[in-house]
């Protein structure tokens, strides 16, 4: 009887004491799906400093079918540095050496991640320090005391580029620009004139040297032109407001007043040219509609390059030494928004404009600008087409001209147009050395543009001063200019056609 | 909490002992009256049994039900044959509603999979030892089998329902049972411990079986 009592008592005790059982291993069916943990450290190389630095870990969990598990979930895991558990991913950088890092999740059988080796190294680990321009300030030419440079600095070790050390580089950087020393890579001002060498130094290691040609901006007297729009009576009669809009935008463009969302170009300048609507006819009488001359014709030209049309325009050209002639046409057969004829010079002051002609040469080509009429009827919206064509008119080439001579302006990086249509209009360009840069020049085909550069200004000024047919009366009213003589049309002279629609 | 549980267990132990002793005294009185006792009888009663259910992940000792138990209940019949003076045989079919929970122990990540099962069970107790008079103490040993008619499950992660997780359960559960209790005339009160011998959830990592304690009341 006593035995029975003992057994019963024992059983009852067991039953109730069982309520005290605490579990020690992770038995969750759900959490035990974790089968693999992948650990990636954004940074595996640290330079030795007397600080404790945080590092970022990317920890991914996978189930038995190797599918991502517990995505977008803050999963608590245990971090092991060597065999020690650390609460936070921090490393004492004062102690050089190699450390093994892994994380663990306490599933029933503890699941460990892969092992990541991290190393605290001295400066001599760096085999190469590469200093470069940022994409937005990639230019070997600049203007002193204007825009600031941004640079990039990358450290390379035995295994290639050392990732994630930007912050340490920033803390320990020395940057020498000419004779001046600084400690930053962003917003570096250029205050000296001449050919400057730029070199960075980190942890006792020197970078390559970049060379910057720093010039002083030169202000030329403002040169003003009067512009006459020629419109054909049977095509389209633009309002004065719309034609003035293109003139106004051109004035802002040539004065350097347009701003895009990109940072201002290092060499952006006031180009020193201004434009206004003509208000008098060549005979001196007031124009019926200011700035607009109507050419009466019944002919309809399907081809914008029709020889008869060319002759018609040549015949109706107003004195090119008095006016800039702008024809409003249907350029759909060209697929162009506009085109312009380059000038001829009387002396070889700039490259790319030949042959050099005698000052008394008769007019033999229609020096003019053509704009598609759709720019004025609301079908196309681009306020800078006239500014672009005026750039050609004043002797500028496209910045994407070629990789040999380029556009004859040093401070516009030589490049070509991307063949891929999706990137054709992007401001992100690649120069002829295959380095990326941001283009915002008016003479490029890009979504957003805002500048003429210093070298473009100098070129346009030299062209202006030496061009055969260039309206200079407004700027030198007392000058003794040779009278305009219209000769025979030479149809072989071709304009620069701008297909940026 | 621990001391409260201990007091409860002691009180229950005393309660059980007093029942058994009472049964012993009653039998003595009957013998003195020299009335011959039946050697074979059959009893049938209604069986109601609330239960405590918990998972055994191989971390429980014999007789243990873990603290993360859930409550269930069963209703059925009890067929009870007297085989000899000290041995009876019982068959107990029943329908059972059973709750059980699978918890994470991670303090920073609460993952819970809850199950609710409706099953048909049959307990076969070939060895039911009794001793005493009108109130007989009893120990039982047998086996059980349950077929899960319906099982629902729900998993939450930090309180948020997880939709794409469903575990496979074994519909047939079987195992051993051990009980101790007392006959109060035709009535029976018994604590019975059920140790399942197969996994409830098919899981490659976590071995699991259901442990259960039932308080069996037969009327």
XYZ file of C-alpha atoms in Angstrom:
720
model
C 0.000 0.000 0.000
C 2.801 2.338 0.848
C 4.434 1.587 -2.482
C 1.259 2.452 -4.338
C 0.990 5.660 -2.425
C 4.571 6.496 -3.244
C 4.099 5.828 -6.948
C 0.915 7.896 -7.092
C 2.561 10.702 -5.232
C 5.585 10.543 -7.485
C 3.448 10.684 -10.603
C 1.449 13.637 -9.355
C 4.614 15.459 -8.459
C 6.042 14.762 -11.901
C 2.937 16.097 -13.589
C 2.951 19.360 -11.753
C 6.672 19.858 -11.647
C 6.656 19.504 -15.388
C 5.152 22.994 -15.500
C 8.545 24.295 -14.400
C 10.342 23.120 -17.495
C 12.094 25.880 -19.393
C 13.246 25.202 -22.910
C 16.822 25.804 -23.859
C 17.032 25.207 -27.582
C 15.140 26.903 -30.403
C 12.413 24.496 -31.458
C 10.303 26.853 -33.543
C 9.285 25.058 -36.711
C 9.259 28.433 -38.468
C 12.629 29.754 -37.366
C 14.288 26.405 -37.852
C 13.752 26.830 -41.556
C 16.945 28.906 -41.461
C 19.522 26.727 -43.111
C 22.138 29.140 -44.405
C 23.276 32.610 -43.439
C 25.173 34.766 -45.863
C 27.356 37.486 -44.417
C 28.756 40.333 -46.464
C 30.769 43.138 -44.965
C 30.805 46.328 -46.973
C 34.305 46.804 -45.756
C 36.983 44.219 -45.188
C 40.061 46.410 -45.120
C 40.479 49.093 -42.470
C 43.375 51.463 -42.129
C 44.945 51.653 -38.730
C 43.810 54.673 -36.711
C 43.291 55.368 -33.051
C 39.541 55.022 -33.264
C 36.841 52.400 -32.962
C 34.912 52.195 -36.201
C 31.526 50.796 -37.045
C 31.145 48.641 -40.088
C 28.043 47.640 -41.966
C 27.037 44.017 -42.258
C 24.608 42.634 -44.768
C 23.143 39.419 -43.388
C 20.828 37.305 -45.523
C 18.987 34.189 -44.435
C 18.071 31.250 -46.637
C 15.877 28.203 -46.080
C 16.574 24.591 -46.988
C 15.543 25.213 -50.574
C 18.042 28.094 -50.662
C 15.251 30.614 -50.934
C 15.671 33.997 -49.228
C 14.037 33.825 -45.838
C 12.951 36.520 -43.360
C 13.485 39.192 -45.984
C 12.996 42.782 -44.886
C 12.870 41.612 -41.304
C 15.129 42.758 -38.533
C 16.418 39.357 -37.491
C 18.472 39.378 -34.305
C 21.748 37.554 -34.774
C 24.899 37.087 -32.771
C 28.144 38.543 -34.099
C 31.390 36.702 -33.561
C 34.709 38.449 -33.957
C 37.107 35.548 -33.807
C 35.672 33.412 -31.033
C 34.313 36.338 -29.073
C 30.773 37.573 -29.221
C 30.519 41.314 -29.837
C 27.391 43.331 -29.249
C 27.828 45.729 -32.159
C 29.835 45.571 -35.358
C 32.718 47.731 -34.175
C 36.423 47.317 -34.596
C 39.315 48.861 -32.708
C 41.474 50.177 -35.534
C 44.470 50.811 -33.306
C 45.401 47.136 -33.482
C 46.509 46.016 -36.959
C 45.888 42.390 -37.776
C 43.495 39.944 -39.344
C 40.140 39.127 -37.799
C 37.514 36.597 -38.694
C 33.936 37.715 -38.606
C 30.795 35.609 -38.690
C 27.261 35.750 -37.411
C 25.104 33.082 -35.838
C 21.409 32.520 -35.427
C 20.467 30.212 -32.542
C 18.384 27.676 -34.389
C 18.122 24.235 -32.765
C 21.530 23.381 -34.196
C 23.252 26.775 -34.206
C 23.440 28.132 -37.750
C 26.603 30.062 -38.570
C 27.226 32.287 -41.539
C 30.173 32.155 -43.848
C 33.360 33.588 -42.412
C 34.482 37.017 -43.543
C 38.057 38.003 -43.015
C 38.626 41.620 -42.120
C 41.985 43.218 -41.770
C 43.360 46.331 -40.132
C 46.314 47.465 -42.219
C 48.908 50.196 -42.320
C 49.259 52.662 -45.180
C 51.825 50.533 -46.977
C 48.959 48.187 -47.893
C 48.006 50.741 -50.551
C 49.706 49.912 -53.818
C 48.082 52.708 -55.802
C 46.163 55.845 -54.995
C 44.137 57.111 -57.945
C 43.040 60.736 -57.981
C 40.480 61.700 -60.607
C 38.044 64.443 -61.474
C 34.422 63.942 -60.528
C 32.118 63.416 -63.481
C 30.604 66.871 -63.117
C 33.955 68.643 -62.950
C 35.938 66.487 -65.344
C 37.865 69.185 -67.136
C 41.543 70.007 -67.324
C 40.672 73.629 -67.965
C 39.094 75.994 -65.541
C 38.723 79.627 -64.654
C 40.417 80.843 -61.511
C 38.226 81.934 -58.615
C 35.033 80.741 -60.292
C 33.595 77.270 -59.836
C 35.111 74.672 -57.492
C 36.407 71.234 -58.390
C 35.270 67.884 -57.014
C 37.737 65.013 -57.055
C 37.521 61.301 -56.383
C 40.245 59.286 -54.723
C 40.392 55.512 -54.842
C 42.837 53.297 -53.008
C 44.024 50.042 -54.548
C 45.619 47.158 -52.689
C 46.917 43.726 -53.671
C 43.370 42.560 -54.420
C 42.209 45.568 -56.398
C 40.253 48.573 -55.234
C 39.758 48.753 -51.488
C 36.048 49.285 -50.937
C 34.440 51.263 -48.163
C 37.461 53.308 -47.089
C 36.123 56.646 -48.323
C 35.464 57.912 -44.830
C 38.927 56.987 -43.611
C 40.462 58.605 -46.681
C 38.448 61.738 -46.060
C 39.661 61.907 -42.456
C 43.310 61.451 -43.344
C 43.502 63.292 -46.659
C 45.944 65.905 -47.786
C 45.321 67.521 -51.175
C 47.872 69.786 -52.788
C 46.645 72.100 -55.557
C 49.516 74.108 -57.025
C 51.138 75.666 -53.992
C 48.135 75.313 -51.741
C 47.321 72.474 -49.387
C 43.856 71.360 -48.425
C 42.157 68.408 -46.800
C 39.045 67.891 -48.847
C 38.100 66.424 -52.203
C 34.801 68.237 -52.673
C 34.402 71.918 -53.427
C 38.082 72.577 -53.976
C 38.578 76.205 -55.061
C 41.148 77.099 -57.713
C 42.692 80.440 -56.892
C 45.952 80.317 -58.818
C 46.573 80.988 -62.500
C 48.634 78.709 -64.713
C 49.292 75.004 -65.074
C 48.596 73.553 -61.643
C 49.441 70.105 -60.343
C 46.966 68.396 -58.060
C 48.062 65.515 -55.872
C 46.476 63.733 -52.927
C 48.205 61.981 -50.057
C 46.726 59.484 -47.592
C 48.500 57.460 -44.891
C 51.836 58.543 -46.356
C 50.975 57.367 -49.868
C 50.903 59.830 -52.779
C 48.414 59.686 -55.619
C 48.926 60.320 -59.312
C 49.131 63.958 -60.382
C 46.317 65.716 -62.224
C 47.069 68.830 -64.206
C 44.718 71.781 -64.353
C 45.091 74.694 -66.696
C 43.681 77.596 -64.753
C 42.955 80.764 -66.698
C 41.596 84.140 -65.833
C 38.290 85.061 -67.401
C 38.532 87.888 -69.884
C 35.679 90.309 -70.402
C 35.232 91.505 -73.962
C 32.994 94.422 -74.907
C 29.401 93.328 -75.424
C 28.610 92.832 -79.112
C 25.014 93.278 -80.211
C 23.298 92.015 -83.354
C 19.986 92.743 -84.976
C 18.076 89.711 -86.123
C 15.535 89.559 -88.908
C 13.170 86.614 -89.251
C 12.182 85.824 -92.848
C 8.890 83.963 -93.124
C 7.302 82.636 -96.303
C 3.842 83.910 -96.989
C 2.464 80.460 -97.832
C 3.894 78.612 -94.851
C 3.406 80.081 -91.436
C 3.265 83.481 -89.904
C 4.736 83.347 -86.406
C 3.665 85.817 -83.800
C 6.115 88.443 -82.720
C 5.924 87.045 -79.221
C 7.151 83.613 -80.260
C 10.073 84.892 -82.317
C 11.043 87.270 -79.548
C 10.985 84.351 -77.137
C 13.835 82.670 -79.009
C 15.741 85.983 -79.056
C 15.245 86.493 -75.324
C 16.378 82.961 -74.530
C 19.426 83.437 -76.706
C 20.345 86.575 -74.805
C 20.059 84.732 -71.492
C 22.082 81.840 -72.913
C 24.877 84.020 -74.243
C 25.012 86.022 -71.008
C 25.424 82.830 -68.950
C 22.108 83.291 -67.224
C 20.521 79.904 -67.775
C 20.813 77.386 -64.958
C 20.190 73.693 -65.249
C 19.841 71.177 -62.441
C 23.492 70.249 -62.873
C 26.264 72.146 -61.182
C 27.627 75.100 -63.093
C 30.307 74.293 -65.628
C 33.833 75.218 -64.518
C 34.344 77.309 -67.645
C 30.887 78.817 -68.010
C 31.062 82.464 -68.966
C 29.111 85.397 -70.222
C 29.878 84.962 -73.906
C 29.476 88.672 -74.536
C 26.985 88.586 -77.417
C 23.484 90.020 -77.399
C 20.674 89.988 -79.937
C 17.645 92.115 -80.677
C 14.833 92.164 -83.169
C 15.555 94.325 -86.227
C 13.278 97.316 -86.415
C 14.304 98.843 -89.733
C 14.404 97.559 -93.280
C 17.725 97.602 -95.160
C 16.701 100.916 -96.751
C 16.316 102.432 -93.295
C 12.515 102.561 -93.258
C 10.635 101.152 -90.216
C 9.616 97.511 -90.545
C 5.929 96.747 -90.798
C 6.244 94.061 -88.117
C 9.282 94.468 -85.949
C 11.860 91.768 -86.663
C 9.723 89.865 -89.197
C 10.041 90.074 -92.979
C 7.410 88.303 -95.067
C 8.618 86.783 -98.345
C 5.693 86.443 -100.731
C 5.814 83.212 -102.696
C 3.417 80.626 -104.057
C 6.013 77.901 -104.256
C 5.748 75.035 -101.814
C 9.058 73.283 -101.229
C 8.811 69.697 -100.006
C 12.588 69.443 -99.749
C 14.205 71.874 -97.359
C 17.417 71.543 -99.384
C 15.717 72.327 -102.692
C 18.061 74.277 -104.922
C 15.360 76.794 -105.880
C 14.548 77.362 -102.225
C 18.207 77.966 -101.547
C 18.344 80.466 -104.388
C 15.181 82.137 -103.147
C 16.669 82.570 -99.709
C 19.994 83.750 -101.142
C 18.168 86.355 -103.206
C 16.089 87.533 -100.250
C 18.948 87.639 -97.785
C 19.238 90.999 -96.117
C 22.683 92.533 -95.893
C 24.579 89.996 -93.699
C 26.903 92.723 -92.535
C 23.871 94.428 -91.012
C 21.548 91.606 -89.969
C 21.562 88.071 -88.813
C 19.141 86.423 -91.241
C 16.893 83.757 -89.711
C 14.538 81.869 -92.039
C 11.488 80.129 -90.607
C 10.996 77.025 -92.749
C 9.554 73.563 -92.895
C 12.592 71.413 -92.098
C 10.687 68.145 -91.690
C 12.399 66.672 -94.767
C 15.714 67.082 -92.889
C 14.349 65.949 -89.531
C 16.022 69.038 -88.164
C 15.094 71.755 -85.720
C 17.442 74.158 -87.373
C 20.639 74.682 -89.251
C 23.221 77.368 -89.660
C 26.066 78.255 -92.005
C 29.512 78.616 -90.555
C 31.288 81.863 -91.304
C 34.320 82.350 -93.547
C 37.282 84.261 -92.186
C 39.646 86.751 -93.642
C 42.556 85.556 -91.516
C 43.285 82.204 -89.850
C 42.620 83.215 -86.264
C 40.894 79.947 -85.281
C 41.047 76.372 -86.487
C 38.384 74.598 -88.475
C 37.162 77.479 -90.607
C 38.647 77.480 -94.081
C 39.365 78.544 -96.689
C 40.515 81.987 -95.695
C 39.039 84.487 -98.093
C 39.861 87.999 -99.160
C 38.013 90.782 -97.318
C 36.389 92.022 -100.520
C 34.844 88.677 -101.435
C 31.285 88.966 -102.743
C 28.542 87.112 -100.915
C 28.478 83.624 -102.447
C 26.520 81.571 -99.923
C 23.432 82.184 -97.829
C 25.003 82.932 -94.488
C 21.924 82.441 -92.415
C 20.149 80.408 -89.783
C 17.085 78.283 -90.480
C 14.583 77.319 -87.784
C 11.741 74.867 -88.201
C 8.353 76.578 -88.092
C 7.093 74.055 -85.531
C 9.253 75.749 -82.917
C 6.886 78.701 -83.230
C 3.504 77.025 -83.484
C 3.817 75.051 -80.275
C 4.496 71.649 -81.826
C 8.114 71.597 -80.613
C 9.306 73.093 -77.384
C 12.976 74.009 -77.242
C 13.851 77.547 -76.310
C 17.561 77.158 -76.991
C 17.551 76.188 -80.674
C 18.331 79.712 -81.841
C 21.130 80.022 -79.261
C 22.607 76.767 -80.563
C 22.407 77.919 -84.192
C 23.857 81.297 -83.298
C 26.796 79.394 -81.840
C 27.375 77.841 -85.278
C 26.828 81.181 -86.933
C 29.625 82.550 -84.744
C 31.963 79.692 -85.702
C 31.340 77.025 -83.075
C 31.184 73.351 -83.888
C 29.242 70.735 -82.012
C 31.118 69.553 -78.923
C 30.661 66.016 -80.224
C 32.348 66.900 -83.506
C 34.976 64.132 -83.390
C 37.832 62.739 -81.355
C 40.597 64.174 -83.558
C 40.284 67.944 -83.709
C 37.228 68.126 -81.517
C 35.436 71.433 -81.637
C 38.650 73.484 -81.469
C 37.829 74.544 -77.921
C 40.056 73.053 -75.196
C 37.629 73.444 -72.339
C 34.825 71.424 -73.957
C 35.683 67.728 -73.598
C 35.902 65.977 -76.961
C 33.323 63.274 -77.348
C 30.992 61.658 -79.827
C 27.254 61.156 -79.766
C 26.082 57.861 -78.269
C 24.640 55.560 -80.921
C 22.132 54.253 -78.401
C 18.963 56.308 -78.729
C 18.083 55.856 -75.064
C 21.247 57.654 -73.946
C 21.577 59.980 -76.924
C 20.118 62.989 -75.116
C 21.513 62.215 -71.700
C 23.759 64.779 -70.037
C 25.907 61.878 -68.879
C 28.546 61.697 -71.596
C 31.730 59.760 -72.122
C 34.717 61.618 -73.484
C 37.144 60.366 -76.115
C 39.324 58.922 -73.333
C 36.313 56.890 -72.232
C 35.925 58.853 -69.015
C 32.418 59.894 -67.948
C 31.544 63.544 -67.641
C 28.471 65.742 -67.432
C 27.831 67.865 -70.478
C 25.678 70.973 -70.222
C 27.046 72.881 -73.213
C 24.707 74.612 -75.628
C 26.566 73.039 -78.525
C 25.740 69.465 -77.438
C 22.522 67.545 -78.079
C 21.359 67.082 -74.502
C 18.239 67.325 -72.420
C 19.451 70.162 -70.287
C 22.042 72.761 -71.239
C 23.161 75.997 -69.705
C 26.530 77.269 -70.850
C 29.021 78.487 -73.389
C 32.583 78.113 -72.174
C 35.482 80.495 -71.963
C 37.225 78.997 -75.016
C 33.986 79.120 -76.985
C 33.662 82.784 -76.072
C 37.209 83.480 -77.206
C 36.628 81.577 -80.455
C 33.342 83.372 -81.182
C 34.972 86.728 -80.460
C 37.860 86.004 -82.806
C 35.453 84.781 -85.468
C 33.320 87.851 -85.044
C 36.316 90.093 -85.484
C 37.601 88.277 -88.577
C 34.493 86.986 -90.335
C 33.714 87.997 -93.883
C 30.029 88.656 -93.431
C 29.242 89.633 -89.903
C 26.976 92.484 -88.761
C 29.212 94.868 -86.883
C 27.480 98.200 -87.494
C 25.703 98.217 -84.186
C 28.953 97.676 -82.358
C 31.099 100.020 -84.392
C 28.795 102.651 -85.825
C 31.681 104.789 -86.978
C 33.546 101.970 -88.730
C 34.030 102.235 -92.487
C 32.619 98.917 -93.571
C 32.786 97.726 -97.109
C 29.425 97.714 -98.868
C 27.655 94.395 -99.234
C 27.863 92.875 -102.700
C 25.773 89.832 -103.606
C 27.592 87.541 -106.022
C 26.751 84.132 -107.500
C 25.351 81.442 -105.160
C 27.722 78.580 -104.573
C 25.381 75.702 -103.613
C 28.282 73.489 -102.583
C 28.611 75.393 -99.319
C 26.667 73.350 -96.804
C 25.310 74.342 -93.409
C 25.591 72.412 -90.167
C 22.263 70.639 -89.843
C 21.078 70.090 -86.310
C 18.913 66.999 -85.897
C 18.131 67.365 -82.264
C 14.400 66.943 -82.473
C 5.110 30.873 -9.237
C 7.259 27.866 -8.406
C 6.198 27.743 -4.756
C 2.545 28.026 -5.743
C 2.923 25.061 -8.078
C 4.614 23.053 -5.362
C 1.783 23.718 -2.929
C -0.719 22.656 -5.535
C 1.130 19.434 -6.168
C 1.348 18.631 -2.463
C -2.350 19.353 -1.984
C -3.227 17.120 -4.899
C -0.965 14.387 -3.583
C -2.669 14.509 -0.194
C -6.045 14.449 -1.913
C -5.085 11.350 -3.885
C -3.652 9.588 -0.857
C -6.777 10.237 1.181
C -8.908 8.775 -1.613
C -6.799 5.633 -1.732
C -6.822 5.227 2.013
C -10.559 5.646 2.059
C -10.874 2.874 -0.504
C -8.690 0.607 1.666
C -10.877 1.112 4.697
C -14.090 0.517 2.745
C -12.839 -2.823 1.428
C -12.063 -3.975 4.953
C -15.626 -3.293 6.037
C -17.061 -5.287 3.155
C -14.847 -8.283 3.943
C -15.978 -8.206 7.535
C -19.581 -8.442 6.404
C -18.650 -11.660 4.526
C -20.590 -10.660 1.394
C -18.998 -12.406 -1.612
C -17.569 -9.990 -4.191
C -18.381 -10.392 -7.899
C -15.475 -11.840 -9.843
C -16.675 -10.471 -13.233
C -18.526 -7.257 -13.871
C -18.797 -4.678 -16.670
C -19.190 -0.997 -16.340
C -19.947 1.580 -18.943
C -19.725 5.296 -18.407
C -19.425 8.645 -20.019
C -15.896 9.863 -20.194
C -15.014 13.540 -20.008
C -11.420 14.625 -19.867
C -9.884 18.098 -19.879
C -6.237 17.989 -20.935
C -2.924 19.817 -20.958
C -1.001 19.445 -24.222
C 2.563 20.302 -24.983
C 5.254 19.429 -27.453
C 8.120 17.199 -26.470
C 11.186 18.115 -28.540
C 13.225 15.420 -26.843
C 13.781 17.856 -23.996
C 11.228 16.498 -21.540
C 11.669 13.777 -18.966
C 9.135 11.033 -18.406
C 5.870 12.420 -17.175
C 6.661 16.043 -18.009
C 4.332 18.462 -19.716
C 6.093 21.679 -20.608
C 5.087 25.042 -19.257
C 3.964 26.236 -22.689
C 1.036 23.805 -22.636
C -2.349 24.489 -24.148
C -5.686 23.235 -22.920
C -7.967 20.781 -24.671
C -10.814 18.439 -23.841
C -12.278 15.088 -24.879
C -15.714 13.495 -24.585
C -16.372 9.807 -25.040
C -17.266 6.491 -23.487
C -15.538 4.181 -21.080
C -16.033 0.408 -21.273
C -14.631 -1.247 -18.199
C -14.363 -4.989 -17.606
C -13.287 -6.584 -14.370
C -10.789 -9.294 -15.282
C -9.763 -10.386 -11.787
C -9.679 -9.211 -8.240
C -6.932 -6.706 -8.921
C -7.079 -6.154 -12.641
C -9.523 -4.525 -14.991
C -9.557 -3.845 -18.715
C -10.796 -0.660 -20.222
C -11.545 0.613 -23.700
C -12.178 4.314 -24.092
C -13.226 5.803 -27.415
C -13.561 9.580 -27.537
C -13.605 12.708 -29.635
C -10.953 15.186 -28.669
C -10.357 18.852 -29.298
C -6.731 19.616 -28.741
C -4.743 22.855 -28.808
C -0.998 22.858 -28.959
C 1.606 25.523 -29.543
C 5.120 25.621 -30.972
C 7.031 28.606 -29.577
C 10.332 30.282 -30.296
C 12.539 30.929 -27.319
C 14.327 33.838 -28.967
C 13.595 36.895 -26.784
C 13.872 39.203 -29.806
C 11.898 37.207 -32.298
C 8.554 35.712 -31.397
C 7.581 32.950 -33.802
C 4.540 30.911 -32.791
C 2.840 28.134 -34.683
C -0.473 27.157 -33.091
C -2.417 24.013 -33.915
C -5.986 23.058 -33.212
C -6.793 19.406 -33.768
C -10.059 17.518 -33.787
C -9.350 13.833 -33.476
C -10.937 10.521 -32.758
C -9.057 8.604 -30.104
C -9.143 5.176 -28.608
C -7.419 4.260 -25.372
C -6.866 0.604 -24.666
C -5.855 -0.159 -21.109
C -5.250 -3.888 -20.676
C -3.606 -3.427 -17.326
C -5.684 -1.578 -14.774
C -4.541 -2.469 -11.306
C -7.000 -1.783 -8.538
C -6.817 -2.159 -4.854
C -9.372 -1.332 -2.195
C -13.010 -1.605 -1.353
C -15.741 0.736 -2.492
C -13.122 3.390 -3.262
C -10.313 1.728 -5.082
C -7.041 3.154 -5.958
C -5.986 2.332 -9.487
C -2.950 2.383 -11.749
C -3.375 1.952 -15.465
C -1.039 1.148 -18.328
C -1.973 0.950 -21.955
C -1.765 2.479 -25.331
C -3.665 4.929 -27.418
C -4.247 5.775 -31.047
C -5.719 8.940 -32.441
C -6.733 9.845 -35.915
C -6.776 13.566 -36.568
C -9.988 14.399 -38.349
C -9.120 18.035 -38.816
C -6.098 20.145 -38.006
C -5.728 23.904 -38.433
C -2.549 25.852 -37.928
C -1.510 29.473 -37.746
C 1.961 30.979 -37.586
C 2.773 34.465 -36.393
C 6.072 36.290 -36.460
C 6.259 39.060 -33.897
C 2.495 39.082 -33.878
C 2.099 39.294 -37.637
C 0.498 36.412 -39.428
C 2.738 34.453 -41.774
C 0.891 33.363 -44.861
C 3.316 31.145 -46.691
C 4.173 28.676 -43.964
C 2.296 25.419 -43.498
C 3.742 22.321 -41.921
C 2.680 18.775 -42.659
C 1.232 16.847 -39.718
C 0.928 13.109 -39.137
C -2.746 12.328 -38.930
C -2.248 9.120 -36.994
C -0.863 9.559 -33.517
C -0.117 6.649 -31.236
C 1.740 5.989 -28.008
C 1.625 4.838 -24.445
C -0.427 6.004 -21.521
C 0.141 5.758 -17.810
C -2.475 6.662 -15.283
C -3.207 6.829 -11.603
C -6.559 7.469 -10.023
C -9.376 6.164 -7.972
C -12.718 4.426 -8.503
C -15.456 6.098 -6.514
C -18.007 3.373 -6.816
C -18.922 3.387 -10.460
C -17.205 6.695 -11.038
C -13.605 7.100 -11.895
C -11.155 9.941 -11.452
C -7.784 9.453 -13.054
C -4.775 11.447 -14.123
C -3.351 9.912 -17.224
C -0.137 10.771 -18.975
C 0.068 10.240 -22.752
C 3.428 9.835 -24.401
C 3.165 9.904 -28.180
C 5.611 7.655 -29.950
C 5.583 9.390 -33.325
C 6.180 12.941 -34.533
C 3.212 15.203 -34.905
C 4.877 17.548 -37.398
C 7.079 16.176 -40.119
C 10.132 18.314 -39.590
C 13.690 17.524 -40.645
C 15.256 19.564 -37.874
C 13.003 19.525 -34.843
C 11.920 16.109 -33.514
C 8.563 16.537 -31.868
C 5.826 14.557 -30.290
C 2.825 15.533 -28.248
C 2.819 14.969 -24.513
C -0.475 15.163 -22.783
C -1.969 14.886 -19.329
C -5.670 14.198 -19.111
C -7.848 14.401 -16.039
C -10.280 11.611 -16.813
C -13.694 11.726 -15.260
C -15.998 8.778 -15.881
C -19.639 8.917 -14.820
